[in-house]
């Protein structure tokens, strides 16, 4: 079967206006996971996911009290991999049972860490949004203003390689549905023979594209909270793009059409995958994964 990497955006768990309770997140997961369960009949599936709201909330919890020791950001990324992996697994198990194929399908969450460069310029220029949106800027935090309000940002270095790529590839080839690269993976640097975690959050779309390349996937599908890629987004003359060539995408990037920390890394991830694998990449709504795969929805990234 063809291999597909499906990257679920943060809205797969927390929608605009929600607090991100456990019940809200489980309910929100039903729509994408129901589609993924159906796709598992025809495709070998790897699921990746974001963690921006979740890791941001854990950071807020840490700062709310001094009674417990504060943990480093890379450890919180690992924590969210376990939390969200559990919720995806439990939802997936139910949907596979609903289809009557739970006995035939195996699934597993892989704690995933990703190599980054300790000298990556991203550490000097944090751009990755995490946590909730705020009406006002908060003192002592590095923040950016978005259309929805102020949001905290941290460093987002470029992923160099996925350390568990061989294990993930073997699991997929053995028939497992694999959940990996949660929150973009745990960022680590290598010093001598040892690996050390670093204070950062890797963009999950760029990490997903890297994983898709390294396990030789056939398709990269990035699911988000908009129906298509748009140019002039949020303006009166905004236009949805059904197809987007790589050359045109690069032109739009140079024009500043895509927001940093939002649509820009999705476009870059799609370009990276299509360029190195020569395979299909697409960006679509979280609710239209199957229609996008069939070419009836979303934005298809094509060579040219």
PDB file of N, CA and C in Angstrom, residues 116-195:
ATOM      1  N   UNK A 116      18.577  18.898  15.581  1.00  0.00           N
ATOM      2  CA  UNK A 116      18.642  20.279  15.115  1.00  0.00           C
ATOM      3  C   UNK A 116      20.073  20.779  15.289  1.00  0.00           C
ATOM      4  N   UNK A 117      20.356  21.912  14.679  1.00  0.00           N
ATOM      5  CA  UNK A 117      21.680  22.529  14.771  1.00  0.00           C
ATOM      6  C   UNK A 117      21.672  23.527  15.922  1.00  0.00           C
ATOM      7  N   UNK A 118      22.586  23.357  16.880  1.00  0.00           N
ATOM      8  CA  UNK A 118      22.612  24.267  18.031  1.00  0.00           C
ATOM      9  C   UNK A 118      22.929  25.699  17.628  1.00  0.00           C
ATOM     10  N   UNK A 119      23.489  25.883  16.419  1.00  0.00           N
ATOM     11  CA  UNK A 119      23.798  27.229  15.919  1.00  0.00           C
ATOM     12  C   UNK A 119      22.746  27.740  14.937  1.00  0.00           C
ATOM     13  N   UNK A 120      21.604  27.060  14.877  1.00  0.00           N
ATOM     14  CA  UNK A 120      20.526  27.492  13.993  1.00  0.00           C
ATOM     15  C   UNK A 120      20.135  28.933  14.343  1.00  0.00           C
ATOM     16  N   UNK A 121      20.039  29.821  13.344  1.00  0.00           N
ATOM     17  CA  UNK A 121      19.686  31.228  13.629  1.00  0.00           C
ATOM     18  C   UNK A 121      18.333  31.400  14.300  1.00  0.00           C
ATOM     19  N   UNK A 122      17.481  30.368  14.248  1.00  0.00           N
ATOM     20  CA  UNK A 122      16.160  30.459  14.887  1.00  0.00           C
ATOM     21  C   UNK A 122      16.267  30.718  16.385  1.00  0.00           C
ATOM     22  N   UNK A 123      17.369  30.289  17.005  1.00  0.00           N
ATOM     23  CA  UNK A 123      17.508  30.496  18.443  1.00  0.00           C
ATOM     24  C   UNK A 123      17.682  31.982  18.791  1.00  0.00           C
ATOM     25  N   UNK A 124      18.118  32.772  17.815  1.00  0.00           N
ATOM     26  CA  UNK A 124      18.258  34.213  18.033  1.00  0.00           C
ATOM     27  C   UNK A 124      17.015  34.982  17.611  1.00  0.00           C
ATOM     28  N   UNK A 125      16.128  34.315  16.869  1.00  0.00           N
ATOM     29  CA  UNK A 125      14.929  34.983  16.362  1.00  0.00           C
ATOM     30  C   UNK A 125      13.716  34.070  16.522  1.00  0.00           C
ATOM     31  N   UNK A 126      13.171  33.938  17.734  1.00  0.00           N
ATOM     32  CA  UNK A 126      12.030  33.046  17.970  1.00  0.00           C
ATOM     33  C   UNK A 126      10.804  33.452  17.154  1.00  0.00           C
ATOM     34  N   UNK A 127      10.166  32.477  16.500  1.00  0.00           N
ATOM     35  CA  UNK A 127       8.994  32.771  15.662  1.00  0.00           C
ATOM     36  C   UNK A 127       7.860  31.764  15.844  1.00  0.00           C
ATOM     37  N   UNK A 128       8.083  30.675  16.589  1.00  0.00           N
ATOM     38  CA  UNK A 128       7.080  29.615  16.680  1.00  0.00           C
ATOM     39  C   UNK A 128       6.033  29.944  17.745  1.00  0.00           C
ATOM     40  N   UNK A 129       4.761  30.145  17.359  1.00  0.00           N
ATOM     41  CA  UNK A 129       3.725  30.466  18.344  1.00  0.00           C
ATOM     42  C   UNK A 129       3.353  29.250  19.181  1.00  0.00           C
ATOM     43  N   UNK A 130       3.178  29.450  20.481  1.00  0.00           N
ATOM     44  CA  UNK A 130       2.691  28.396  21.368  1.00  0.00           C
ATOM     45  C   UNK A 130       1.689  29.009  22.344  1.00  0.00           C
ATOM     46  N   UNK A 131       0.818  28.172  22.869  1.00  0.00           N
ATOM     47  CA  UNK A 131      -0.105  28.625  23.891  1.00  0.00           C
ATOM     48  C   UNK A 131      -1.291  29.389  23.353  1.00  0.00           C
ATOM     49  N   UNK A 132      -2.096  29.975  24.263  1.00  0.00           N
ATOM     50  CA  UNK A 132      -3.323  30.680  23.866  1.00  0.00           C
ATOM     51  C   UNK A 132      -3.043  32.061  23.283  1.00  0.00           C
ATOM     52  N   UNK A 133      -4.120  32.671  22.786  1.00  0.00           N
ATOM     53  CA  UNK A 133      -4.054  34.048  22.290  1.00  0.00           C
ATOM     54  C   UNK A 133      -4.426  35.003  23.422  1.00  0.00           C
ATOM     55  N   UNK A 134      -3.754  36.162  23.488  1.00  0.00           N
ATOM     56  CA  UNK A 134      -4.007  37.151  24.530  1.00  0.00           C
ATOM     57  C   UNK A 134      -4.414  38.484  23.900  1.00  0.00           C
ATOM     58  N   UNK A 135      -5.243  39.221  24.640  1.00  0.00           N
ATOM     59  CA  UNK A 135      -5.665  40.538  24.151  1.00  0.00           C
ATOM     60  C   UNK A 135      -4.516  41.542  24.204  1.00  0.00           C
ATOM     61  N   UNK A 136      -3.663  41.386  25.212  1.00  0.00           N
ATOM     62  CA  UNK A 136      -2.557  42.332  25.401  1.00  0.00           C
ATOM     63  C   UNK A 136      -1.224  41.603  25.483  1.00  0.00           C
ATOM     64  N   UNK A 137      -0.180  42.333  25.186  1.00  0.00           N
ATOM     65  CA  UNK A 137       1.167  41.773  25.264  1.00  0.00           C
ATOM     66  C   UNK A 137       1.554  41.595  26.729  1.00  0.00           C
ATOM     67  N   UNK A 138       2.207  40.461  27.040  1.00  0.00           N
ATOM     68  CA  UNK A 138       2.598  40.150  28.413  1.00  0.00           C
ATOM     69  C   UNK A 138       4.081  40.439  28.612  1.00  0.00           C
ATOM     70  N   UNK A 139       4.382  41.132  29.674  1.00  0.00           N
ATOM     71  CA  UNK A 139       5.751  41.544  29.967  1.00  0.00           C
ATOM     72  C   UNK A 139       6.656  40.333  30.163  1.00  0.00           C
ATOM     73  N   UNK A 140       7.883  40.456  29.693  1.00  0.00           N
ATOM     74  CA  UNK A 140       8.944  39.439  29.826  1.00  0.00           C
ATOM     75  C   UNK A 140       8.759  38.232  28.919  1.00  0.00           C
ATOM     76  N   UNK A 141       7.748  38.232  28.067  1.00  0.00           N
ATOM     77  CA  UNK A 141       7.569  37.161  27.093  1.00  0.00           C
ATOM     78  C   UNK A 141       7.893  37.687  25.701  1.00  0.00           C
ATOM     79  N   UNK A 142       8.484  36.828  24.893  1.00  0.00           N
ATOM     80  CA  UNK A 142       8.674  37.160  23.478  1.00  0.00           C
ATOM     81  C   UNK A 142       7.348  36.849  22.766  1.00  0.00           C
ATOM     82  N   UNK A 143       6.707  37.849  22.173  1.00  0.00           N
ATOM     83  CA  UNK A 143       5.379  37.651  21.599  1.00  0.00           C
ATOM     84  C   UNK A 143       5.279  38.277  20.210  1.00  0.00           C
ATOM     85  N   UNK A 144       4.329  37.767  19.426  1.00  0.00           N
ATOM     86  CA  UNK A 144       4.021  38.354  18.131  1.00  0.00           C
ATOM     87  C   UNK A 144       2.524  38.648  18.079  1.00  0.00           C
ATOM     88  N   UNK A 145       2.167  39.636  17.283  1.00  0.00           N
ATOM     89  CA  UNK A 145       0.756  39.972  17.124  1.00  0.00           C
ATOM     90  C   UNK A 145       0.215  39.246  15.907  1.00  0.00           C
ATOM     91  N   UNK A 146      -0.909  38.555  16.080  1.00  0.00           N
ATOM     92  CA  UNK A 146      -1.569  37.823  15.006  1.00  0.00           C
ATOM     93  C   UNK A 146      -2.978  38.388  14.826  1.00  0.00           C
ATOM     94  N   UNK A 147      -3.688  37.997  13.755  1.00  0.00           N
ATOM     95  CA  UNK A 147      -5.067  38.475  13.582  1.00  0.00           C
ATOM     96  C   UNK A 147      -5.986  38.125  14.752  1.00  0.00           C
ATOM     97  N   UNK A 148      -5.613  37.096  15.536  1.00  0.00           N
ATOM     98  CA  UNK A 148      -6.453  36.687  16.671  1.00  0.00           C
ATOM     99  C   UNK A 148      -5.980  37.269  18.010  1.00  0.00           C
ATOM    100  N   UNK A 149      -4.855  37.965  18.003  1.00  0.00           N
ATOM    101  CA  UNK A 149      -4.337  38.542  19.241  1.00  0.00           C
ATOM    102  C   UNK A 149      -2.859  38.256  19.419  1.00  0.00           C
ATOM    103  N   UNK A 150      -2.334  38.583  20.611  1.00  0.00           N
ATOM    104  CA  UNK A 150      -0.922  38.365  20.913  1.00  0.00           C
ATOM    105  C   UNK A 150      -0.679  36.903  21.291  1.00  0.00           C
ATOM    106  N   UNK A 151       0.473  36.378  20.850  1.00  0.00           N
ATOM    107  CA  UNK A 151       0.781  34.982  21.158  1.00  0.00           C
ATOM    108  C   UNK A 151       2.275  34.839  21.456  1.00  0.00           C
ATOM    109  N   UNK A 152       2.584  34.001  22.416  1.00  0.00           N
ATOM    110  CA  UNK A 152       3.969  33.753  22.806  1.00  0.00           C
ATOM    111  C   UNK A 152       4.699  32.986  21.705  1.00  0.00           C
ATOM    112  N   UNK A 153       5.976  33.292  21.501  1.00  0.00           N
ATOM    113  CA  UNK A 153       6.781  32.580  20.508  1.00  0.00           C
ATOM    114  C   UNK A 153       8.063  32.066  21.133  1.00  0.00           C
ATOM    115  N   UNK A 154       8.533  30.935  20.601  1.00  0.00           N
ATOM    116  CA  UNK A 154       9.800  30.352  21.032  1.00  0.00           C
ATOM    117  C   UNK A 154      10.615  30.012  19.784  1.00  0.00           C
ATOM    118  N   UNK A 155      11.849  29.606  19.990  1.00  0.00           N
ATOM    119  CA  UNK A 155      12.713  29.246  18.865  1.00  0.00           C
ATOM    120  C   UNK A 155      12.169  28.025  18.138  1.00  0.00           C
ATOM    121  N   UNK A 156      12.300  28.023  16.818  1.00  0.00           N
ATOM    122  CA  UNK A 156      11.841  26.894  16.000  1.00  0.00           C
ATOM    123  C   UNK A 156      12.919  26.524  14.989  1.00  0.00           C
ATOM    124  N   UNK A 157      13.934  25.775  15.429  1.00  0.00           N
ATOM    125  CA  UNK A 157      15.036  25.409  14.523  1.00  0.00           C
ATOM    126  C   UNK A 157      14.592  24.414  13.456  1.00  0.00           C
ATOM    127  N   UNK A 158      15.334  24.377  12.373  1.00  0.00           N
ATOM    128  CA  UNK A 158      15.015  23.497  11.243  1.00  0.00           C
ATOM    129  C   UNK A 158      15.347  22.041  11.591  1.00  0.00           C
ATOM    130  N   UNK A 159      14.431  21.118  11.308  1.00  0.00           N
ATOM    131  CA  UNK A 159      14.724  19.701  11.563  1.00  0.00           C
ATOM    132  C   UNK A 159      15.745  19.156  10.567  1.00  0.00           C
ATOM    133  N   UNK A 160      16.751  18.459  11.074  1.00  0.00           N
ATOM    134  CA  UNK A 160      17.798  17.906  10.206  1.00  0.00           C
ATOM    135  C   UNK A 160      17.522  16.439   9.888  1.00  0.00           C
ATOM    136  N   UNK A 161      17.171  15.666  10.890  1.00  0.00           N
ATOM    137  CA  UNK A 161      16.813  14.260  10.664  1.00  0.00           C
ATOM    138  C   UNK A 161      15.953  13.765  11.822  1.00  0.00           C
ATOM    139  N   UNK A 162      15.135  12.758  11.542  1.00  0.00           N
ATOM    140  CA  UNK A 162      14.308  12.131  12.557  1.00  0.00           C
ATOM    141  C   UNK A 162      15.064  10.907  13.076  1.00  0.00           C
ATOM    142  N   UNK A 163      15.392  10.867  14.340  1.00  0.00           N
ATOM    143  CA  UNK A 163      16.218   9.793  14.864  1.00  0.00           C
ATOM    144  C   UNK A 163      15.531   8.428  14.812  1.00  0.00           C
ATOM    145  N   UNK A 164      14.222   8.386  14.954  1.00  0.00           N
ATOM    146  CA  UNK A 164      13.504   7.103  14.943  1.00  0.00           C
ATOM    147  C   UNK A 164      12.972   6.731  13.555  1.00  0.00           C
ATOM    148  N   UNK A 165      13.535   7.279  12.505  1.00  0.00           N
ATOM    149  CA  UNK A 165      13.010   7.027  11.154  1.00  0.00           C
ATOM    150  C   UNK A 165      13.050   5.545  10.776  1.00  0.00           C
ATOM    151  N   UNK A 166      14.102   4.832  11.166  1.00  0.00           N
ATOM    152  CA  UNK A 166      14.193   3.412  10.805  1.00  0.00           C
ATOM    153  C   UNK A 166      13.137   2.593  11.531  1.00  0.00           C
ATOM    154  N   UNK A 167      12.944   2.888  12.822  1.00  0.00           N
ATOM    155  CA  UNK A 167      11.924   2.172  13.587  1.00  0.00           C
ATOM    156  C   UNK A 167      10.532   2.445  13.032  1.00  0.00           C
ATOM    157  N   UNK A 168      10.274   3.711  12.697  1.00  0.00           N
ATOM    158  CA  UNK A 168       8.960   4.086  12.160  1.00  0.00           C
ATOM    159  C   UNK A 168       8.724   3.403  10.827  1.00  0.00           C
ATOM    160  N   UNK A 169       9.749   3.397   9.976  1.00  0.00           N
ATOM    161  CA  UNK A 169       9.608   2.757   8.661  1.00  0.00           C
ATOM    162  C   UNK A 169       9.316   1.264   8.810  1.00  0.00           C
ATOM    163  N   UNK A 170      10.005   0.592   9.739  1.00  0.00           N
ATOM    164  CA  UNK A 170       9.768  -0.842   9.948  1.00  0.00           C
ATOM    165  C   UNK A 170       8.373  -1.110  10.493  1.00  0.00           C
ATOM    166  N   UNK A 171       7.899  -0.246  11.384  1.00  0.00           N
ATOM    167  CA  UNK A 171       6.553  -0.401  11.925  1.00  0.00           C
ATOM    168  C   UNK A 171       5.503  -0.229  10.832  1.00  0.00           C
ATOM    169  N   UNK A 172       5.684   0.784   9.997  1.00  0.00           N
ATOM    170  CA  UNK A 172       4.738   1.028   8.904  1.00  0.00           C
ATOM    171  C   UNK A 172       4.737  -0.152   7.937  1.00  0.00           C
ATOM    172  N   UNK A 173       5.924  -0.621   7.587  1.00  0.00           N
ATOM    173  CA  UNK A 173       6.026  -1.756   6.663  1.00  0.00           C
ATOM    174  C   UNK A 173       5.443  -3.033   7.263  1.00  0.00           C
ATOM    175  N   UNK A 174       5.336  -3.087   8.605  1.00  0.00           N
ATOM    176  CA  UNK A 174       4.752  -4.248   9.275  1.00  0.00           C
ATOM    177  C   UNK A 174       3.245  -4.110   9.468  1.00  0.00           C
ATOM    178  N   UNK A 175       2.675  -2.996   8.993  1.00  0.00           N
ATOM    179  CA  UNK A 175       1.228  -2.825   9.052  1.00  0.00           C
ATOM    180  C   UNK A 175       0.711  -1.938  10.169  1.00  0.00           C
ATOM    181  N   UNK A 176       1.603  -1.315  10.936  1.00  0.00           N
ATOM    182  CA  UNK A 176       1.167  -0.438  12.021  1.00  0.00           C
ATOM    183  C   UNK A 176       0.728   0.926  11.487  1.00  0.00           C
ATOM    184  N   UNK A 177      -0.302   1.491  12.085  1.00  0.00           N
ATOM    185  CA  UNK A 177      -0.586   2.916  11.973  1.00  0.00           C
ATOM    186  C   UNK A 177       0.272   3.581  13.038  1.00  0.00           C
ATOM    187  N   UNK A 178       1.163   4.484  12.630  1.00  0.00           N
ATOM    188  CA  UNK A 178       2.136   5.045  13.559  1.00  0.00           C
ATOM    189  C   UNK A 178       1.821   6.517  13.841  1.00  0.00           C
ATOM    190  N   UNK A 179       1.866   6.878  15.112  1.00  0.00           N
ATOM    191  CA  UNK A 179       1.736   8.271  15.540  1.00  0.00           C
ATOM    192  C   UNK A 179       3.127   8.721  15.951  1.00  0.00           C
ATOM    193  N   UNK A 180       3.660   9.727  15.268  1.00  0.00           N
ATOM    194  CA  UNK A 180       5.060  10.105  15.488  1.00  0.00           C
ATOM    195  C   UNK A 180       5.257  11.603  15.314  1.00  0.00           C
ATOM    196  N   UNK A 181       6.449  12.066  15.667  1.00  0.00           N
ATOM    197  CA  UNK A 181       6.831  13.477  15.514  1.00  0.00           C
ATOM    198  C   UNK A 181       5.818  14.420  16.153  1.00  0.00           C
ATOM    199  N   UNK A 182       5.245  13.999  17.287  1.00  0.00           N
ATOM    200  CA  UNK A 182       4.296  14.862  17.975  1.00  0.00           C
ATOM    201  C   UNK A 182       4.915  16.194  18.350  1.00  0.00           C
ATOM    202  N   UNK A 183       4.198  17.276  18.023  1.00  0.00           N
ATOM    203  CA  UNK A 183       4.706  18.613  18.311  1.00  0.00           C
ATOM    204  C   UNK A 183       5.968  18.955  17.559  1.00  0.00           C
ATOM    205  N   UNK A 184       6.217  18.243  16.449  1.00  0.00           N
ATOM    206  CA  UNK A 184       7.434  18.475  15.677  1.00  0.00           C
ATOM    207  C   UNK A 184       8.611  17.646  16.143  1.00  0.00           C
ATOM    208  N   UNK A 185       8.406  16.875  17.221  1.00  0.00           N
ATOM    209  CA  UNK A 185       9.495  16.065  17.757  1.00  0.00           C
ATOM    210  C   UNK A 185      10.221  16.779  18.889  1.00  0.00           C
ATOM    211  N   UNK A 186      10.932  16.016  19.686  1.00  0.00           N
ATOM    212  CA  UNK A 186      11.729  16.578  20.781  1.00  0.00           C
ATOM    213  C   UNK A 186      13.049  17.070  20.195  1.00  0.00           C
ATOM    214  N   UNK A 187      13.338  18.371  20.260  1.00  0.00           N
ATOM    215  CA  UNK A 187      14.558  18.886  19.629  1.00  0.00           C
ATOM    216  C   UNK A 187      15.809  18.531  20.423  1.00  0.00           C
ATOM    217  N   UNK A 188      16.776  17.921  19.738  1.00  0.00           N
ATOM    218  CA  UNK A 188      18.025  17.529  20.390  1.00  0.00           C
ATOM    219  C   UNK A 188      19.212  17.908  19.513  1.00  0.00           C
ATOM    220  N   UNK A 189      20.347  18.118  20.148  1.00  0.00           N
ATOM    221  CA  UNK A 189      21.606  18.339  19.438  1.00  0.00           C
ATOM    222  C   UNK A 189      22.575  17.254  19.873  1.00  0.00           C
ATOM    223  N   UNK A 190      23.510  16.932  19.004  1.00  0.00           N
ATOM    224  CA  UNK A 190      24.494  15.902  19.314  1.00  0.00           C
ATOM    225  C   UNK A 190      25.826  16.553  19.647  1.00  0.00           C
ATOM    226  N   UNK A 191      26.344  16.213  20.814  1.00  0.00           N
ATOM    227  CA  UNK A 191      27.651  16.700  21.249  1.00  0.00           C
ATOM    228  C   UNK A 191      28.510  15.485  21.559  1.00  0.00           C
ATOM    229  N   UNK A 192      29.445  15.208  20.658  1.00  0.00           N
ATOM    230  CA  UNK A 192      30.214  13.984  20.768  1.00  0.00           C
ATOM    231  C   UNK A 192      29.315  12.797  20.478  1.00  0.00           C
ATOM    232  N   UNK A 193      29.214  11.874  21.414  1.00  0.00           N
ATOM    233  CA  UNK A 193      28.343  10.711  21.244  1.00  0.00           C
ATOM    234  C   UNK A 193      27.013  10.864  21.980  1.00  0.00           C
ATOM    235  N   UNK A 194      26.825  12.010  22.618  1.00  0.00           N
ATOM    236  CA  UNK A 194      25.642  12.196  23.453  1.00  0.00           C
ATOM    237  C   UNK A 194      24.635  13.153  22.818  1.00  0.00           C
ATOM    238  N   UNK A 195      23.349  12.906  23.099  1.00  0.00           N
ATOM    239  CA  UNK A 195      22.278  13.779  22.651  1.00  0.00           C
ATOM    240  C   UNK A 195      21.794  14.620  23.824  1.00  0.00           C
TER     241      UNK A 195
END
